[in-house]
XYZ file of C-alpha atoms in Angstrom:
345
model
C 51.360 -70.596 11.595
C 48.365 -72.581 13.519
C 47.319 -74.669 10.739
C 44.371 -76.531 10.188
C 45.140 -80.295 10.069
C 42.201 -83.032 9.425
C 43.253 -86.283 7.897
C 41.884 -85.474 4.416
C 42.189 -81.945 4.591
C 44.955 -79.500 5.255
C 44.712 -75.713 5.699
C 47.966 -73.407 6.319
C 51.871 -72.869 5.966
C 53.193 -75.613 3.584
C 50.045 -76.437 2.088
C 48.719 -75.910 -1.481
C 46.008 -73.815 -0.628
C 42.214 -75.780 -0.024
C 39.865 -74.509 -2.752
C 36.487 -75.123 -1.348
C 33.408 -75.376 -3.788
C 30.348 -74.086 -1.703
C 26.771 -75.952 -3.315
C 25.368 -73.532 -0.189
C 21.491 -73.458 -1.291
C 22.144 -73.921 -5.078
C 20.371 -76.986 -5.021
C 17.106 -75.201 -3.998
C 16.019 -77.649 -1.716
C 16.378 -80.533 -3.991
C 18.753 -83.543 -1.990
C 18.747 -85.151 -5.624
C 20.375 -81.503 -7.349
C 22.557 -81.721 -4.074
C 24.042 -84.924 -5.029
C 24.685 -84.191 -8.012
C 26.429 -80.964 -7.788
C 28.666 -83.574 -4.703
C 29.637 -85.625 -8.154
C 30.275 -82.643 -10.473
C 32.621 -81.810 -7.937
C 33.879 -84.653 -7.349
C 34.837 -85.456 -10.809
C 36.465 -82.120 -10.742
C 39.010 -83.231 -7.961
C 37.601 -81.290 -4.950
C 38.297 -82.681 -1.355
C 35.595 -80.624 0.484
C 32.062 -79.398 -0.446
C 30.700 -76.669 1.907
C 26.651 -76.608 2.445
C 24.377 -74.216 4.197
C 22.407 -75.567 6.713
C 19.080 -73.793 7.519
C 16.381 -74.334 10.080
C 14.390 -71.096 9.145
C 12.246 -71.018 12.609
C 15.733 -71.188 14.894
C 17.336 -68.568 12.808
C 14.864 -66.060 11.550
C 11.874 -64.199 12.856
C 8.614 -63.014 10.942
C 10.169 -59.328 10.335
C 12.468 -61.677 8.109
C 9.626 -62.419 5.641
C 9.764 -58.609 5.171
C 13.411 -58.347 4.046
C 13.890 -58.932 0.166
C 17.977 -59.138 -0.457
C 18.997 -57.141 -3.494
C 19.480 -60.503 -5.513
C 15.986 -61.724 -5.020
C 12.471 -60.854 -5.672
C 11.480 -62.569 -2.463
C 11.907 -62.639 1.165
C 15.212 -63.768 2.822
C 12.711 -66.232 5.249
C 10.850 -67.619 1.893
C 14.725 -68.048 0.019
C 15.578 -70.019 2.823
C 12.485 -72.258 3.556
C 12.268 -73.000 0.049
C 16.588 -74.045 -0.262
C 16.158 -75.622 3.254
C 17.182 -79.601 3.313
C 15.650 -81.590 6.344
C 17.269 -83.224 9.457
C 17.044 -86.596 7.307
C 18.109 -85.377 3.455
C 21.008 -83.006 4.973
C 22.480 -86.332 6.918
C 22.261 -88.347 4.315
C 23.945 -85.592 1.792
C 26.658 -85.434 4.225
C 26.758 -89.420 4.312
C 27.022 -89.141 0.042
C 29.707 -86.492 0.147
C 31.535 -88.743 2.577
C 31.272 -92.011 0.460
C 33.141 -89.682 -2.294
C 36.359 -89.499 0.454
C 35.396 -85.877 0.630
C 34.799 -83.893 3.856
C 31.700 -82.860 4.574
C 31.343 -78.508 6.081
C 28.739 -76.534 6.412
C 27.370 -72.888 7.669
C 25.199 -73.352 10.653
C 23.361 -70.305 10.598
C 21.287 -70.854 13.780
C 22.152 -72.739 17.242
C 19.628 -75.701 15.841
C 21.824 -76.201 12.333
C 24.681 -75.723 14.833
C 22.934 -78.574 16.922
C 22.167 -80.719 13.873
C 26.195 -80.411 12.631
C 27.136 -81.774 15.681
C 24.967 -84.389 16.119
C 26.415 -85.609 12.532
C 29.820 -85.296 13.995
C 30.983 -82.919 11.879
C 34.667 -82.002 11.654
C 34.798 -78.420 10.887
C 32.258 -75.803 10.623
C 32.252 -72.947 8.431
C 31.081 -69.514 9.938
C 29.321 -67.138 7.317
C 30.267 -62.844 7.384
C 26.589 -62.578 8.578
C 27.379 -64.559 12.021
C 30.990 -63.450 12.918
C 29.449 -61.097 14.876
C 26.848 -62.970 16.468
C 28.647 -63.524 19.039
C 26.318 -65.706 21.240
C 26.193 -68.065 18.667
C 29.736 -68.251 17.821
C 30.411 -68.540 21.304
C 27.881 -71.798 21.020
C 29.859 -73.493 17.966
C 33.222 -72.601 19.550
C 31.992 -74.908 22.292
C 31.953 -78.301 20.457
C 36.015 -77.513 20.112
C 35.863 -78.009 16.508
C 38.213 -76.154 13.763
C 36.271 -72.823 12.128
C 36.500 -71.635 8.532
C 35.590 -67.761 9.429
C 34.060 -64.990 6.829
C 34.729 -61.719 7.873
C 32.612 -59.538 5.236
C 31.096 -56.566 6.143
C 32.975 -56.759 9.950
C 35.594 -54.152 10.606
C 38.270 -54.978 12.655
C 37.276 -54.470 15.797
C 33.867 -57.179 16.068
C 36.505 -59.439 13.884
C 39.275 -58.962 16.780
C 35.900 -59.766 19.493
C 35.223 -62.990 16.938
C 38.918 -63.674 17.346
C 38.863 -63.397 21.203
C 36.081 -66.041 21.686
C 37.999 -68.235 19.526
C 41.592 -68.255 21.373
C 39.504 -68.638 24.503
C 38.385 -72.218 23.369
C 41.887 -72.808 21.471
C 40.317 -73.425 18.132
C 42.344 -73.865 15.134
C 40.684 -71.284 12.637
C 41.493 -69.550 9.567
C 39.541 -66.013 8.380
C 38.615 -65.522 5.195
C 38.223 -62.014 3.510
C 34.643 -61.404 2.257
C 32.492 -58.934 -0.055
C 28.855 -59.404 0.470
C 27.791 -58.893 -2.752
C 25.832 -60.896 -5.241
C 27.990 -60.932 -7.636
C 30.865 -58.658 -6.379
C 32.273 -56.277 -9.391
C 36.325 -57.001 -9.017
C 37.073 -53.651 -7.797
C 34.844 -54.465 -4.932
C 36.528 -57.435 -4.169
C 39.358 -55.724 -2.636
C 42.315 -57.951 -1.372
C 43.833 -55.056 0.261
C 41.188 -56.091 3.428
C 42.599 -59.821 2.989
C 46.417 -58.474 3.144
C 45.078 -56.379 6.074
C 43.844 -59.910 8.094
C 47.669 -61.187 6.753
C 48.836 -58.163 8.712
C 47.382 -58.540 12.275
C 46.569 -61.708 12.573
C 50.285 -63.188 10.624
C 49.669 -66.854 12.933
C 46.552 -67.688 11.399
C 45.949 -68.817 8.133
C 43.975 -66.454 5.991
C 42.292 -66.475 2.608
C 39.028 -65.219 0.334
C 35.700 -66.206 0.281
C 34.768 -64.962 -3.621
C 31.212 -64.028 -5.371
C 32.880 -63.062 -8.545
C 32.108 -64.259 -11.798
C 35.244 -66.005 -12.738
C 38.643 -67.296 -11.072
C 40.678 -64.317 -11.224
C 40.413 -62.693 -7.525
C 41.412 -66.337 -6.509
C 43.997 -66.624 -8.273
C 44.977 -63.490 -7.475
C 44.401 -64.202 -3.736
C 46.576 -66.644 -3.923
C 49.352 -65.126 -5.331
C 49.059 -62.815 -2.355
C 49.481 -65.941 -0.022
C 45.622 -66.727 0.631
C 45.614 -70.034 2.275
C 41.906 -70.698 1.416
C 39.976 -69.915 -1.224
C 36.121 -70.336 -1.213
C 33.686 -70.297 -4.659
C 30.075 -70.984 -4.861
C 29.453 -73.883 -7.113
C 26.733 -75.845 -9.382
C 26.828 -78.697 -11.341
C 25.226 -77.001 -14.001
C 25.199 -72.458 -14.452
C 22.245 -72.913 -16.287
C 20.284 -73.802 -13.024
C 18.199 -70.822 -10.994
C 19.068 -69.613 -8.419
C 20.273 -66.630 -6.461
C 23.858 -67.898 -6.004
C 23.735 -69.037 -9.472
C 25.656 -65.686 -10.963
C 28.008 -66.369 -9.254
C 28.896 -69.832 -9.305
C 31.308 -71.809 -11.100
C 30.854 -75.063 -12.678
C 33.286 -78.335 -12.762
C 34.998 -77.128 -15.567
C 35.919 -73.752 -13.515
C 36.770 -75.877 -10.360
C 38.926 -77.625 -11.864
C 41.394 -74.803 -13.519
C 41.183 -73.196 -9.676
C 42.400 -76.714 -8.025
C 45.076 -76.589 -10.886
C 45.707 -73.049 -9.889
C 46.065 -74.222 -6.453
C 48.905 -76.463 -7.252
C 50.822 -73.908 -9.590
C 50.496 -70.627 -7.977
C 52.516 -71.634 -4.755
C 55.106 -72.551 -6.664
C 55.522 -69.540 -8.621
C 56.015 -67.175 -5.657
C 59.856 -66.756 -3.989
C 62.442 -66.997 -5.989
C 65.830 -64.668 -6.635
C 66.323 -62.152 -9.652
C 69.041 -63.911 -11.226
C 69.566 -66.728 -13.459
C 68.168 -70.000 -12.631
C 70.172 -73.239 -12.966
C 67.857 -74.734 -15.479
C 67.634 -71.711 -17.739
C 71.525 -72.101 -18.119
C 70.454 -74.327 -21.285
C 68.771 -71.793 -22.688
C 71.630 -69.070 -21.834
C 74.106 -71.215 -23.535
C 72.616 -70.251 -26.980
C 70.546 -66.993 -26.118
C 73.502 -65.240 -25.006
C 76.018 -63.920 -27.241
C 80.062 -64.207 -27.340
C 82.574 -62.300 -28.425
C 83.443 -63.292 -32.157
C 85.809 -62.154 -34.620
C 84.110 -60.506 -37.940
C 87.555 -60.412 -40.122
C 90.991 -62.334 -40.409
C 92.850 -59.988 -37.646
C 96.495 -60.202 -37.749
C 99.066 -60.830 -34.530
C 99.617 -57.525 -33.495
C 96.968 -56.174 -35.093
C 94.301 -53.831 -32.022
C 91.187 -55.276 -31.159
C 88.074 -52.494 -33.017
C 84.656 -52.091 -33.948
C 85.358 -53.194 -37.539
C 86.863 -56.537 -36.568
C 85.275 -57.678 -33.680
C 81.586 -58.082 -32.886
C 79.178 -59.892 -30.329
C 76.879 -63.004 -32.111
C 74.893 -66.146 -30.307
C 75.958 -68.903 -28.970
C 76.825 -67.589 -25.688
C 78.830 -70.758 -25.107
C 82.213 -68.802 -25.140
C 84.834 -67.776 -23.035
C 84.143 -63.879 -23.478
C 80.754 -62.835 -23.346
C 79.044 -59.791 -25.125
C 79.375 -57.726 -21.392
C 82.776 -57.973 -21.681
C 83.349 -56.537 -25.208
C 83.649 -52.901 -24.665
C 87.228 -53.694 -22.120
C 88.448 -55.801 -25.368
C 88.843 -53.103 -28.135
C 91.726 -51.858 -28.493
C 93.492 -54.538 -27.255
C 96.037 -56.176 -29.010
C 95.647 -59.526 -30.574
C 98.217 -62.503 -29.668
C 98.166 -64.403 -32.641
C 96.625 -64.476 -36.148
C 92.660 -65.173 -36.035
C 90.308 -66.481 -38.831
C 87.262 -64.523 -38.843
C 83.640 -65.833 -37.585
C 85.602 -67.614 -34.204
C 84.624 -67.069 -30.034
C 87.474 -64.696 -28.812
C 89.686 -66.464 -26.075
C 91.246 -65.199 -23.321
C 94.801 -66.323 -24.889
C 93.951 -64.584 -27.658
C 94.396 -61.439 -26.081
C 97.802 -59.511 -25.547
């Protein structure tokens, strides 16, 4: 697999799987909300925080003040102006998130936020479902030779396979992320058969699932399925407005998915059969064959003398009862003892 290898950060085969908390525009413009929701996340154990970086005139034009998303009771252009950090507050967020030992991404969603990331110097950019296929622009990023964190929502597979193209032609390390575009998504929307799908054809690169659920199951779930990455919106605070808000999650949330993170792997693999450390537990789970009267030398092995009870510490175990009746016995037995193989003629 062509992992994804920073020095704080790693993203592939091998690797407990990055959870990313996304503050995106949560903080509604505010760099003070911004920081906070960097220490809430901080405190939670993250390694990463992903923002959105928006310069509305470079990425939208005026038919964009006429386009109200379905979460919002105001234009996409007026969301964004009003969430929009500066030049100044977004470098010195970055700076903050960086003084935490965390690594500072974020969704350049024009050439001049693509400009701005790089003259912060950057070390990975994240590429939102909406500008996948804007392929001039991705094109643009791809140029700075940088690793890409790629959403694929609401791209088939053909403009992701055109995304895909551009980004071998540059050689960047990237890993796609299964997306639904939806505000929150319902979980049979969220549909991990499209991430297993991304597993499928592209098996080198690292894949995982950019969420807007209302809780940590498709996650989870994600990353049972293998999911490399796993991306959540996130607020210091779900009481806070905003259009990202519903479907957010909160330190507390973060940190049961980093603990996920760490577990999940771990439970996946594995052989049906009995495990070397459960033979403690076998030892007195399983049962033995045991003698349930005095049986004479001589005397045949039945029903009404011999029976199967716990421990399972003995030499003839309960699957082996059935070839034992009718069997003669070798020598005179007290009742309640673990049949041995001796014992039988």
């Amino acid at each position: 697999m062509k992992n994804i290898i920073l020095d704080k950060i790693q993203i592939g085969q091998g690797y407990v799987p990055l959870v990313i908390p996304e503050i995106g525009i949560n903080h509604n413009g505010s760099l003070a909300v911004a920081k906070k929701m960097v220490d809430a996340a901080f405190k939670a154990g993250a390694r990463i925080i992903k923002h959105q970086t928006h310069i509305v005139e470079d990425e939208m034009c005026e038919a964009a003040k006429h386009v109200i998303p379905g979460n919002a009771d105001i234009s996409i252009f007026d969301i964004m102006a009003q969430a929009a950090l500066n030049e100044e507050e977004e470098l010195e967020l970055k700076k903050y998130t960086e003084a935490h030992g965390m690594v500072y991404m974020s969704t350049p969603f024009s050439r001049a936020a693509a400009d701005r990331l790089e003259r912060f110097g950057v070390e990975i950019y994240k590429i939102g479902s909406g500008e996948l296929n804007n392929y001039p622009l991705l094109e643009h990023i791809a140029s700075f030779q940088k690793p890409m964190i790629v959403s694929t929502g609401m791209n088939d597979l053909r403009k992701i396979s055109k995304a895909v193209n551009i980004l071998e032609k540059y050689s960047i390390r990237y890993a796609l992320l299964h997306t639904t575009n939806l505000y929150p998504t319902e979980p049979r929307l969220v549909r991990l058969g499209g991430m297993q799908t991304l597993m499928r054809e592209f098996p080198d690169i690292p894949i995982g699932l950019s969420d807007h659920t209302k809780n940590n199951y498709s996650c989870i779930a994600a990353m049972t399925l293998g999911a490399k990455v796993v991306e959540r919106h996130f607020t210091d605070d779900l009481t806070r407005k905003g259009p990202d808000i519903i479907c957010s999650m909160d330190g507390k949330q973060l940190q049961d998915l980093l603990q996920a993170a760490q577990e999940v792997p771990s439970m996946l693999g594995g052989q049906k059969e009995e495990a070397l450390e459960e033979k403690v537990t076998s030892a007195f789970a399983f049962a033995s064959v045991v003698t349930i009267k005095p049986i004479k030398k001589g005397e045949a092995f039945t029903k009404d003398n011999l029976w199967v009870k716990r421990p399972g510490n003995g030499e003839l175990l309960a699957e082996e009862y059935e070839s034992i009746l009718g069997k003669i016995a070798k020598y005179d037995l007290d009742q309640n003892i673990q049949l041995k193989r001796n014992m039988v003629e």
